Amino acid sequence: MRRCALFLVALALAAGCGQQPPPAPQAAPAAPAGPVSPALSITDPHGRTVKLERKPERVVCLTGLCDDMLVELGLTPTATTTPKLLSRPDYLGAEGAKVPVIPGGFGGEDVAEIAEARPDLVIGLAGVHDQLRAAVEKFAPLWLVEVKSYEESIGYLRAMATLTGRGAEQAAAEQRFRAKIEQGRARAEAAGLKDKPALAMYGGTSIGVNTTDDVLGDFLSGFFSYPWPSKGGGFETAQAYSIEEILAKAPQIIFIQSFTFGPDARTVTDTYRNNPVWKQVPAVASGKVFEVQPELWASGRGTRAFGLILEEALAKAAG
């Protein structure tokens, strides 16, 4: 669009008519977000009902969405499993690094350590933490969440604000996020990004693609051309695109989440740097491949995370 605007200016000057190019599209103001009212019973975006005996003051987070919601509402988790997300400077920074970490693998967290935190509420991920319910609910309610769209992230934020009595903070956070979405759409349109195929992918021992059935892929499809449907089957099959298949779709922009462990671990970019097929991918050939932080892009599923992901994606793509 910028090239077209410059071309129109040149034509106007050559013709001596003084005509100016049309202004870039501006974001429409986001509709005001109203504060929710306090309550001890909510129904979340997936129809799960949560009933508490009192307002939760000690919340243990087993998933990044929980940390995100609490930070947006001006609260701090009692314990967490995503310390890298929480200690980012755009979350809690140094204060986040002080939050105790629950040990154990994802979905296999140490229940005794969770109990030791004396939580009023424990928040985990549906499909991952279901098996902890019987043990956790001996000492605290367990709320299992899942996000399939950013609108559901807003719904969870509102639900958490209802339980914690943080309606004013919720309204402000929701308003900021909705404004970012509208501004992002305008920026993407002005930069012509909706016509540029983009890809978000991840890798460790193997690579995968965030498809449009995945919340991150679905989110990015609102700002870029995003031709990555689910391939069906289980999780690994649905997102298993080979480098040859990636080349065939010719993405012009690639965002990579590299899950690296240990000082000698290699990023996806390093692993495939000399691969002859990878080199032919347009984004690779033009230097538009960006390593991004997994703690935000893979763990963050709340309104704060999506706002930050959007800002980073647009800045890198347009830069």
mmCIF file of C-alpha atoms in Angstrom:
data_model
loop_
_atom_site.group_PDB
_atom_site.id
_atom_site.type_symbol
_atom_site.label_atom_id
_atom_site.label_comp_id
_atom_site.label_asym_id
_atom_site.label_seq_id
_atom_site.Cartn_x
_atom_site.Cartn_y
_atom_site.Cartn_z
ATOM 1 C CA MET A 1 0.000 0.000 0.000
ATOM 2 C CA ARG A 2 2.885 2.355 0.765
ATOM 3 C CA ARG A 3 4.295 1.852 -2.737
ATOM 4 C CA CYS A 4 0.888 2.617 -4.227
ATOM 5 C CA ALA A 5 0.641 5.786 -2.166
ATOM 6 C CA LEU A 6 4.067 6.962 -3.369
ATOM 7 C CA PHE A 7 3.089 6.200 -6.939
ATOM 8 C CA LEU A 8 -0.084 8.307 -6.632
ATOM 9 C CA VAL A 9 1.913 11.199 -5.189
ATOM 10 C CA ALA A 10 4.328 11.038 -8.110
ATOM 11 C CA LEU A 11 1.456 11.044 -10.600
ATOM 12 C CA ALA A 12 -0.160 14.034 -8.922
ATOM 13 C CA LEU A 13 3.043 16.051 -8.946
ATOM 14 C CA ALA A 14 3.741 15.178 -12.579
ATOM 15 C CA ALA A 15 0.252 16.262 -13.597
ATOM 16 C CA GLY A 16 0.501 19.472 -11.576
ATOM 17 C CA CYS A 17 -2.879 18.805 -9.944
ATOM 18 C CA GLY A 18 -1.623 18.690 -6.341
ATOM 19 C CA GLN A 19 -3.799 15.655 -5.518
ATOM 20 C CA GLN A 20 -2.824 13.859 -2.304
ATOM 21 C CA PRO A 21 -2.993 10.081 -1.777
ATOM 22 C CA PRO A 22 -5.822 8.769 0.406
ATOM 23 C CA PRO A 23 -4.902 8.449 4.088
ATOM 24 C CA ALA A 24 -4.023 5.038 5.499
ATOM 25 C CA PRO A 25 -6.979 3.337 7.154
ATOM 26 C CA GLN A 26 -7.367 4.258 10.800
ATOM 27 C CA ALA A 27 -8.531 1.960 13.549
ATOM 28 C CA ALA A 28 -12.097 2.492 14.649
ATOM 29 C CA PRO A 29 -12.315 3.174 18.390
ATOM 30 C CA ALA A 30 -13.014 0.044 20.366
ATOM 31 C CA ALA A 31 -16.414 -0.106 22.061
ATOM 32 C CA PRO A 32 -16.225 0.628 25.794
ATOM 33 C CA ALA A 33 -15.835 -2.482 27.919
ATOM 34 C CA GLY A 34 -18.063 -2.580 30.984
ATOM 35 C CA PRO A 35 -16.891 -3.890 34.361
ATOM 36 C CA VAL A 36 -18.314 -7.155 35.639
ATOM 37 C CA SER A 37 -19.964 -7.438 39.041
ATOM 38 C CA PRO A 38 -18.441 -9.561 41.843
ATOM 39 C CA ALA A 39 -19.850 -13.060 42.340
ATOM 40 C CA LEU A 40 -18.681 -16.373 43.730
ATOM 41 C CA SER A 41 -20.155 -18.433 40.896
ATOM 42 C CA ILE A 42 -19.303 -18.130 37.195
ATOM 43 C CA THR A 43 -19.771 -20.070 33.971
ATOM 44 C CA ASP A 44 -16.665 -19.893 31.797
ATOM 45 C CA PRO A 45 -16.513 -19.657 27.969
ATOM 46 C CA HIS A 46 -16.717 -23.463 27.678
ATOM 47 C CA GLY A 47 -19.707 -23.798 29.975
ATOM 48 C CA ARG A 48 -17.772 -24.973 33.020
ATOM 49 C CA THR A 49 -19.244 -23.731 36.284
ATOM 50 C CA VAL A 50 -16.980 -22.604 39.116
ATOM 51 C CA LYS A 51 -18.453 -22.032 42.591
ATOM 52 C CA LEU A 52 -16.372 -20.774 45.487
ATOM 53 C CA GLU A 53 -17.137 -20.243 49.149
ATOM 54 C CA ARG A 54 -15.179 -16.979 49.309
ATOM 55 C CA LYS A 55 -13.268 -14.590 47.070
ATOM 56 C CA PRO A 56 -10.008 -16.279 46.062
ATOM 57 C CA GLU A 57 -6.919 -14.540 47.374
ATOM 58 C CA ARG A 58 -4.402 -17.335 46.887
ATOM 59 C CA VAL A 59 -4.428 -18.698 43.326
ATOM 60 C CA VAL A 60 -2.019 -21.344 42.048
ATOM 61 C CA CYS A 61 -1.438 -21.221 38.280
ATOM 62 C CA LEU A 62 -0.651 -24.427 36.386
ATOM 63 C CA THR A 63 -1.113 -22.740 32.992
ATOM 64 C CA GLY A 64 0.008 -19.413 31.522
ATOM 65 C CA LEU A 65 -3.535 -18.186 30.949
ATOM 66 C CA CYS A 66 -3.968 -18.069 34.728
ATOM 67 C CA ASP A 67 -0.848 -15.940 35.234
ATOM 68 C CA ASP A 68 -1.945 -13.672 32.394
ATOM 69 C CA MET A 69 -5.415 -13.089 33.848
ATOM 70 C CA LEU A 70 -4.089 -12.320 37.316
ATOM 71 C CA VAL A 71 -1.474 -9.857 36.063
ATOM 72 C CA GLU A 72 -4.071 -8.095 33.911
ATOM 73 C CA LEU A 73 -6.189 -7.683 37.036
ATOM 74 C CA GLY A 74 -3.319 -6.353 39.141
ATOM 75 C CA LEU A 75 -2.885 -9.578 41.097
ATOM 76 C CA THR A 76 0.026 -11.959 41.696
ATOM 77 C CA PRO A 77 -0.169 -15.772 41.631
ATOM 78 C CA THR A 78 0.608 -17.568 44.872
ATOM 79 C CA ALA A 79 2.616 -20.122 42.853
ATOM 80 C CA THR A 80 3.177 -20.771 39.159
ATOM 81 C CA THR A 81 4.458 -23.245 36.588
ATOM 82 C CA THR A 82 5.368 -20.579 33.984
ATOM 83 C CA PRO A 83 8.035 -18.476 35.747
ATOM 84 C CA LYS A 84 9.610 -17.274 32.502
ATOM 85 C CA LEU A 85 6.316 -15.747 31.413
ATOM 86 C CA LEU A 86 5.601 -14.217 34.798
ATOM 87 C CA SER A 87 9.066 -12.651 35.164
ATOM 88 C CA ARG A 88 9.027 -10.935 31.772
ATOM 89 C CA PRO A 89 9.353 -7.139 32.150
ATOM 90 C CA ASP A 90 5.925 -6.720 30.531
ATOM 91 C CA TYR A 91 4.397 -8.990 33.198
ATOM 92 C CA LEU A 92 5.779 -8.759 36.757
ATOM 93 C CA GLY A 93 9.501 -8.516 36.066
ATOM 94 C CA ALA A 94 11.678 -8.982 39.145
ATOM 95 C CA GLU A 95 8.614 -9.454 41.344
ATOM 96 C CA GLY A 96 7.498 -12.335 39.131
ATOM 97 C CA ALA A 97 10.820 -14.072 39.720
ATOM 98 C CA LYS A 98 9.968 -14.206 43.443
ATOM 99 C CA VAL A 99 6.795 -16.257 42.915
ATOM 100 C CA PRO A 100 7.323 -19.891 44.019
ATOM 101 C CA VAL A 101 7.439 -22.459 41.219
ATOM 102 C CA ILE A 102 5.470 -25.712 41.407
ATOM 103 C CA PRO A 103 7.798 -28.583 40.409
ATOM 104 C CA GLY A 104 6.916 -31.476 38.119
ATOM 105 C CA GLY A 105 6.219 -31.950 34.439
ATOM 106 C CA PHE A 106 3.338 -30.279 32.628
ATOM 107 C CA GLY A 107 0.268 -32.254 33.686
ATOM 108 C CA GLY A 108 2.260 -34.072 36.348
ATOM 109 C CA GLU A 109 2.853 -31.272 38.831
ATOM 110 C CA ASP A 110 3.684 -32.124 42.437
ATOM 111 C CA VAL A 111 0.286 -32.073 44.186
ATOM 112 C CA ALA A 112 1.916 -31.899 47.627
ATOM 113 C CA GLU A 113 3.664 -28.670 46.580
ATOM 114 C CA ILE A 114 0.372 -27.275 45.290
ATOM 115 C CA ALA A 115 -1.238 -28.049 48.648
ATOM 116 C CA GLU A 116 1.707 -26.464 50.461
ATOM 117 C CA ALA A 117 0.822 -23.155 48.762
ATOM 118 C CA ARG A 118 -2.563 -23.207 50.603
ATOM 119 C CA PRO A 119 -4.567 -22.121 47.512
ATOM 120 C CA ASP A 120 -8.145 -20.878 47.483
ATOM 121 C CA LEU A 121 -8.248 -21.825 43.790
ATOM 122 C CA VAL A 122 -6.070 -23.847 41.406
ATOM 123 C CA ILE A 123 -6.258 -23.174 37.666
ATOM 124 C CA GLY A 124 -5.045 -25.746 35.144
ATOM 125 C CA LEU A 125 -5.465 -26.618 31.485
ATOM 126 C CA ALA A 126 -8.320 -28.802 30.243
ATOM 127 C CA GLY A 127 -7.068 -32.015 28.675
ATOM 128 C CA VAL A 128 -3.806 -31.793 30.611
ATOM 129 C CA HIS A 129 -4.645 -31.408 34.295
ATOM 130 C CA ASP A 130 -7.873 -33.434 34.425
ATOM 131 C CA GLN A 131 -6.084 -36.309 36.141
ATOM 132 C CA LEU A 132 -5.111 -34.027 39.035
ATOM 133 C CA ARG A 133 -8.700 -33.212 39.962
ATOM 134 C CA ALA A 134 -9.284 -35.942 42.537
ATOM 135 C CA ALA A 135 -6.091 -35.091 44.423
ATOM 136 C CA VAL A 136 -6.295 -31.287 44.151
ATOM 137 C CA GLU A 137 -9.953 -31.001 45.114
ATOM 138 C CA LYS A 138 -9.206 -32.505 48.505
ATOM 139 C CA PHE A 139 -7.874 -29.069 49.487
ATOM 140 C CA ALA A 140 -8.970 -26.535 46.789
ATOM 141 C CA PRO A 141 -11.309 -26.106 43.801
ATOM 142 C CA LEU A 142 -9.714 -26.888 40.422
ATOM 143 C CA TRP A 143 -10.752 -24.767 37.423
ATOM 144 C CA LEU A 144 -9.712 -26.211 34.066
ATOM 145 C CA VAL A 145 -9.515 -23.656 31.256
ATOM 146 C CA GLU A 146 -8.893 -23.783 27.514
ATOM 147 C CA VAL A 147 -8.693 -21.064 24.888
ATOM 148 C CA LYS A 148 -9.663 -21.523 21.241
ATOM 149 C CA SER A 149 -9.974 -17.835 20.307
ATOM 150 C CA TYR A 150 -8.941 -14.474 21.717
ATOM 151 C CA GLU A 151 -12.598 -13.743 22.451
ATOM 152 C CA GLU A 152 -12.489 -16.678 24.866
ATOM 153 C CA SER A 153 -9.422 -15.085 26.478
ATOM 154 C CA ILE A 154 -11.576 -12.027 27.127
ATOM 155 C CA GLY A 155 -14.311 -14.280 28.505
ATOM 156 C CA TYR A 156 -11.901 -15.886 30.955
ATOM 157 C CA LEU A 157 -10.593 -12.477 32.019
ATOM 158 C CA ARG A 158 -14.147 -11.405 32.783
ATOM 159 C CA ALA A 159 -14.806 -14.626 34.709
ATOM 160 C CA MET A 160 -11.688 -14.197 36.839
ATOM 161 C CA ALA A 161 -12.588 -10.553 37.497
ATOM 162 C CA THR A 162 -16.036 -11.695 38.642
ATOM 163 C CA LEU A 163 -14.538 -14.126 41.151
ATOM 164 C CA THR A 164 -11.908 -11.696 42.432
ATOM 165 C CA GLY A 165 -14.032 -8.534 42.442
ATOM 166 C CA ARG A 166 -11.742 -6.790 39.948
ATOM 167 C CA GLY A 167 -14.291 -5.332 37.550
ATOM 168 C CA ALA A 168 -12.580 -1.958 37.144
ATOM 169 C CA GLU A 169 -9.245 -3.595 36.301
ATOM 170 C CA GLN A 170 -10.962 -6.003 33.916
ATOM 171 C CA ALA A 171 -12.739 -3.202 32.056
ATOM 172 C CA ALA A 172 -9.480 -1.264 31.634
ATOM 173 C CA ALA A 173 -7.548 -4.356 30.476
ATOM 174 C CA GLU A 174 -10.303 -5.416 28.086
ATOM 175 C CA GLN A 175 -10.526 -1.923 26.631
ATOM 176 C CA ARG A 176 -6.743 -1.810 26.054
ATOM 177 C CA PHE A 177 -6.791 -5.180 24.360
ATOM 178 C CA ARG A 178 -9.747 -4.463 22.085
ATOM 179 C CA ALA A 179 -8.093 -1.177 21.059
ATOM 180 C CA LYS A 180 -4.898 -3.094 20.198
ATOM 181 C CA ILE A 181 -6.885 -5.498 18.026
ATOM 182 C CA GLU A 182 -8.510 -2.670 16.052
ATOM 183 C CA GLN A 183 -5.239 -0.784 15.703
ATOM 184 C CA GLY A 184 -3.496 -3.985 14.641
ATOM 185 C CA ARG A 185 -6.032 -4.635 11.909
ATOM 186 C CA ALA A 186 -5.538 -1.119 10.573
ATOM 187 C CA ARG A 187 -1.749 -1.486 10.654
ATOM 188 C CA ALA A 188 -1.893 -4.864 8.914
ATOM 189 C CA GLU A 189 -4.170 -3.427 6.225
ATOM 190 C CA ALA A 190 -1.953 -0.386 5.698
ATOM 191 C CA ALA A 191 1.156 -2.583 5.395
ATOM 192 C CA GLY A 192 -0.517 -5.058 3.016
ATOM 193 C CA LEU A 193 0.068 -7.938 5.428
ATOM 194 C CA LYS A 194 -3.306 -9.583 4.786
ATOM 195 C CA ASP A 195 -1.959 -10.576 1.362
ATOM 196 C CA LYS A 196 1.344 -11.950 2.698
ATOM 197 C CA PRO A 197 1.419 -15.630 3.702
ATOM 198 C CA ALA A 198 2.767 -15.947 7.238
ATOM 199 C CA LEU A 199 3.623 -18.962 9.362
ATOM 200 C CA ALA A 200 4.000 -19.574 13.088
ATOM 201 C CA MET A 201 5.858 -22.794 13.806
ATOM 202 C CA TYR A 202 7.659 -24.474 16.665
ATOM 203 C CA GLY A 203 10.389 -26.999 17.093
ATOM 204 C CA GLY A 204 12.417 -29.056 19.507
ATOM 205 C CA THR A 205 13.092 -32.634 18.525
ATOM 206 C CA SER A 206 10.728 -32.123 15.562
ATOM 207 C CA ILE A 207 8.891 -29.239 13.935
ATOM 208 C CA GLY A 208 5.196 -28.403 13.858
ATOM 209 C CA VAL A 209 2.914 -25.668 12.579
ATOM 210 C CA ASN A 210 0.392 -23.602 14.517
ATOM 211 C CA THR A 211 -2.587 -24.353 12.273
ATOM 212 C CA THR A 212 -5.801 -22.354 12.036
ATOM 213 C CA ASP A 213 -7.371 -24.860 14.457
ATOM 214 C CA ASP A 214 -4.770 -23.770 16.994
ATOM 215 C CA VAL A 215 -5.496 -20.568 18.924
ATOM 216 C CA LEU A 216 -2.221 -18.884 17.878
ATOM 217 C CA GLY A 217 -2.730 -19.702 14.199
ATOM 218 C CA ASP A 218 -6.342 -18.579 14.392
ATOM 219 C CA PHE A 219 -5.249 -15.298 15.996
ATOM 220 C CA LEU A 220 -2.591 -14.547 13.366
ATOM 221 C CA SER A 221 -5.045 -15.279 10.546
ATOM 222 C CA GLY A 222 -6.831 -12.072 11.497
ATOM 223 C CA PHE A 223 -3.821 -9.988 10.429
ATOM 224 C CA PHE A 224 -1.936 -12.048 7.831
ATOM 225 C CA SER A 225 -2.730 -14.469 5.050
ATOM 226 C CA TYR A 226 -2.503 -17.743 6.962
ATOM 227 C CA PRO A 227 -2.854 -20.846 4.749
ATOM 228 C CA TRP A 228 -2.244 -23.521 7.371
ATOM 229 C CA PRO A 229 -5.315 -25.695 8.029
ATOM 230 C CA SER A 230 -5.248 -28.614 10.413
ATOM 231 C CA LYS A 231 -4.229 -31.877 8.747
ATOM 232 C CA GLY A 232 -6.608 -33.860 10.962
ATOM 233 C CA GLY A 233 -6.032 -36.763 13.271
ATOM 234 C CA GLY A 234 -4.343 -36.300 16.639
ATOM 235 C CA PHE A 235 -2.347 -33.265 17.763
ATOM 236 C CA GLU A 236 0.948 -34.382 16.238
ATOM 237 C CA THR A 237 -0.632 -35.357 12.907
ATOM 238 C CA ALA A 238 -2.745 -32.200 12.686
ATOM 239 C CA GLN A 239 0.281 -29.890 12.931
ATOM 240 C CA ALA A 240 2.954 -32.025 11.236
ATOM 241 C CA TYR A 241 4.001 -30.087 8.145
ATOM 242 C CA SER A 242 7.256 -31.091 6.469
ATOM 243 C CA ILE A 243 9.751 -28.535 5.160
ATOM 244 C CA GLU A 244 8.689 -29.510 1.629
ATOM 245 C CA GLU A 245 5.062 -28.726 2.488
ATOM 246 C CA ILE A 246 6.110 -25.417 4.011
ATOM 247 C CA LEU A 247 7.995 -24.548 0.821
ATOM 248 C CA ALA A 248 4.932 -25.389 -1.278
ATOM 249 C CA LYS A 249 2.869 -22.764 0.586
ATOM 250 C CA ALA A 250 5.687 -20.204 0.238
ATOM 251 C CA PRO A 251 5.329 -18.177 3.448
ATOM 252 C CA GLN A 252 6.882 -14.719 3.247
ATOM 253 C CA ILE A 253 7.092 -14.284 7.029
ATOM 254 C CA ILE A 254 7.913 -16.985 9.603
ATOM 255 C CA PHE A 255 7.787 -16.804 13.396
ATOM 256 C CA ILE A 256 9.561 -19.667 15.180
ATOM 257 C CA GLN A 257 9.224 -20.854 18.765
ATOM 258 C CA SER A 258 12.336 -22.933 19.501
ATOM 259 C CA PHE A 259 12.066 -25.139 22.570
ATOM 260 C CA THR A 260 15.697 -25.428 23.614
ATOM 261 C CA PHE A 261 17.052 -27.161 26.706
ATOM 262 C CA GLY A 262 20.661 -26.845 27.793
ATOM 263 C CA PRO A 263 23.523 -24.625 26.605
ATOM 264 C CA ASP A 264 24.233 -26.698 23.494
ATOM 265 C CA ALA A 265 20.647 -26.854 22.245
ATOM 266 C CA ARG A 266 20.087 -25.498 18.742
ATOM 267 C CA THR A 267 17.239 -23.320 17.571
ATOM 268 C CA VAL A 268 15.088 -24.351 14.616
ATOM 269 C CA THR A 269 16.808 -21.661 12.557
ATOM 270 C CA ASP A 270 20.245 -23.108 13.360
ATOM 271 C CA THR A 271 19.090 -26.669 12.758
ATOM 272 C CA TYR A 272 17.795 -25.979 9.245
ATOM 273 C CA ARG A 273 20.163 -23.201 8.224
ATOM 274 C CA ASN A 274 21.974 -25.335 5.641
ATOM 275 C CA ASN A 275 18.983 -27.370 4.503
ATOM 276 C CA PRO A 276 18.623 -26.804 0.721
ATOM 277 C CA VAL A 277 14.810 -26.981 0.795
ATOM 278 C CA TRP A 278 14.584 -24.595 3.763
ATOM 279 C CA LYS A 279 16.796 -22.087 1.939
ATOM 280 C CA GLN A 280 14.232 -21.896 -0.891
ATOM 281 C CA VAL A 281 11.364 -20.822 1.378
ATOM 282 C CA PRO A 282 10.664 -17.151 0.485
ATOM 283 C CA ALA A 283 10.795 -15.977 4.112
ATOM 284 C CA VAL A 284 14.181 -17.643 4.568
ATOM 285 C CA ALA A 285 15.591 -16.264 1.323
ATOM 286 C CA SER A 286 14.490 -12.717 2.195
ATOM 287 C CA GLY A 287 15.585 -12.789 5.849
ATOM 288 C CA LYS A 288 12.044 -12.690 7.234
ATOM 289 C CA VAL A 289 12.429 -15.566 9.692
ATOM 290 C CA PHE A 290 12.131 -14.504 13.324
ATOM 291 C CA GLU A 291 12.878 -16.521 16.445
ATOM 292 C CA VAL A 292 10.329 -15.534 19.122
ATOM 293 C CA GLN A 293 10.142 -16.345 22.828
ATOM 294 C CA PRO A 294 8.207 -19.585 23.542
ATOM 295 C CA GLU A 295 7.198 -18.453 27.029
ATOM 296 C CA LEU A 296 5.047 -15.767 25.399
ATOM 297 C CA TRP A 297 4.059 -17.274 22.039
ATOM 298 C CA ALA A 298 3.472 -20.822 23.303
ATOM 299 C CA SER A 299 2.481 -20.297 26.959
ATOM 300 C CA GLY A 300 0.666 -16.971 26.871
ATOM 301 C CA ARG A 301 -2.979 -17.350 25.951
ATOM 302 C CA GLY A 302 -4.481 -14.363 27.738
ATOM 303 C CA THR A 303 -5.262 -10.841 26.613
ATOM 304 C CA ARG A 304 -1.896 -9.449 27.692
ATOM 305 C CA ALA A 305 0.002 -12.155 25.786
ATOM 306 C CA PHE A 306 -2.027 -11.774 22.603
ATOM 307 C CA GLY A 307 -1.567 -8.004 22.672
ATOM 308 C CA LEU A 308 2.205 -8.411 23.003
ATOM 309 C CA ILE A 309 2.337 -11.118 20.325
ATOM 310 C CA LEU A 310 0.420 -8.865 17.941
ATOM 311 C CA GLU A 311 2.740 -5.908 18.532
ATOM 312 C CA GLU A 312 5.821 -8.067 17.982
ATOM 313 C CA ALA A 313 4.443 -9.811 14.893
ATOM 314 C CA LEU A 314 3.431 -6.584 13.155
ATOM 315 C CA ALA A 315 6.695 -4.802 14.014
ATOM 316 C CA LYS A 316 8.827 -7.652 12.704
ATOM 317 C CA ALA A 317 6.728 -8.239 9.595
ATOM 318 C CA ALA A 318 6.659 -4.571 8.585
ATOM 319 C CA GLY A 319 10.284 -3.847 9.528
#
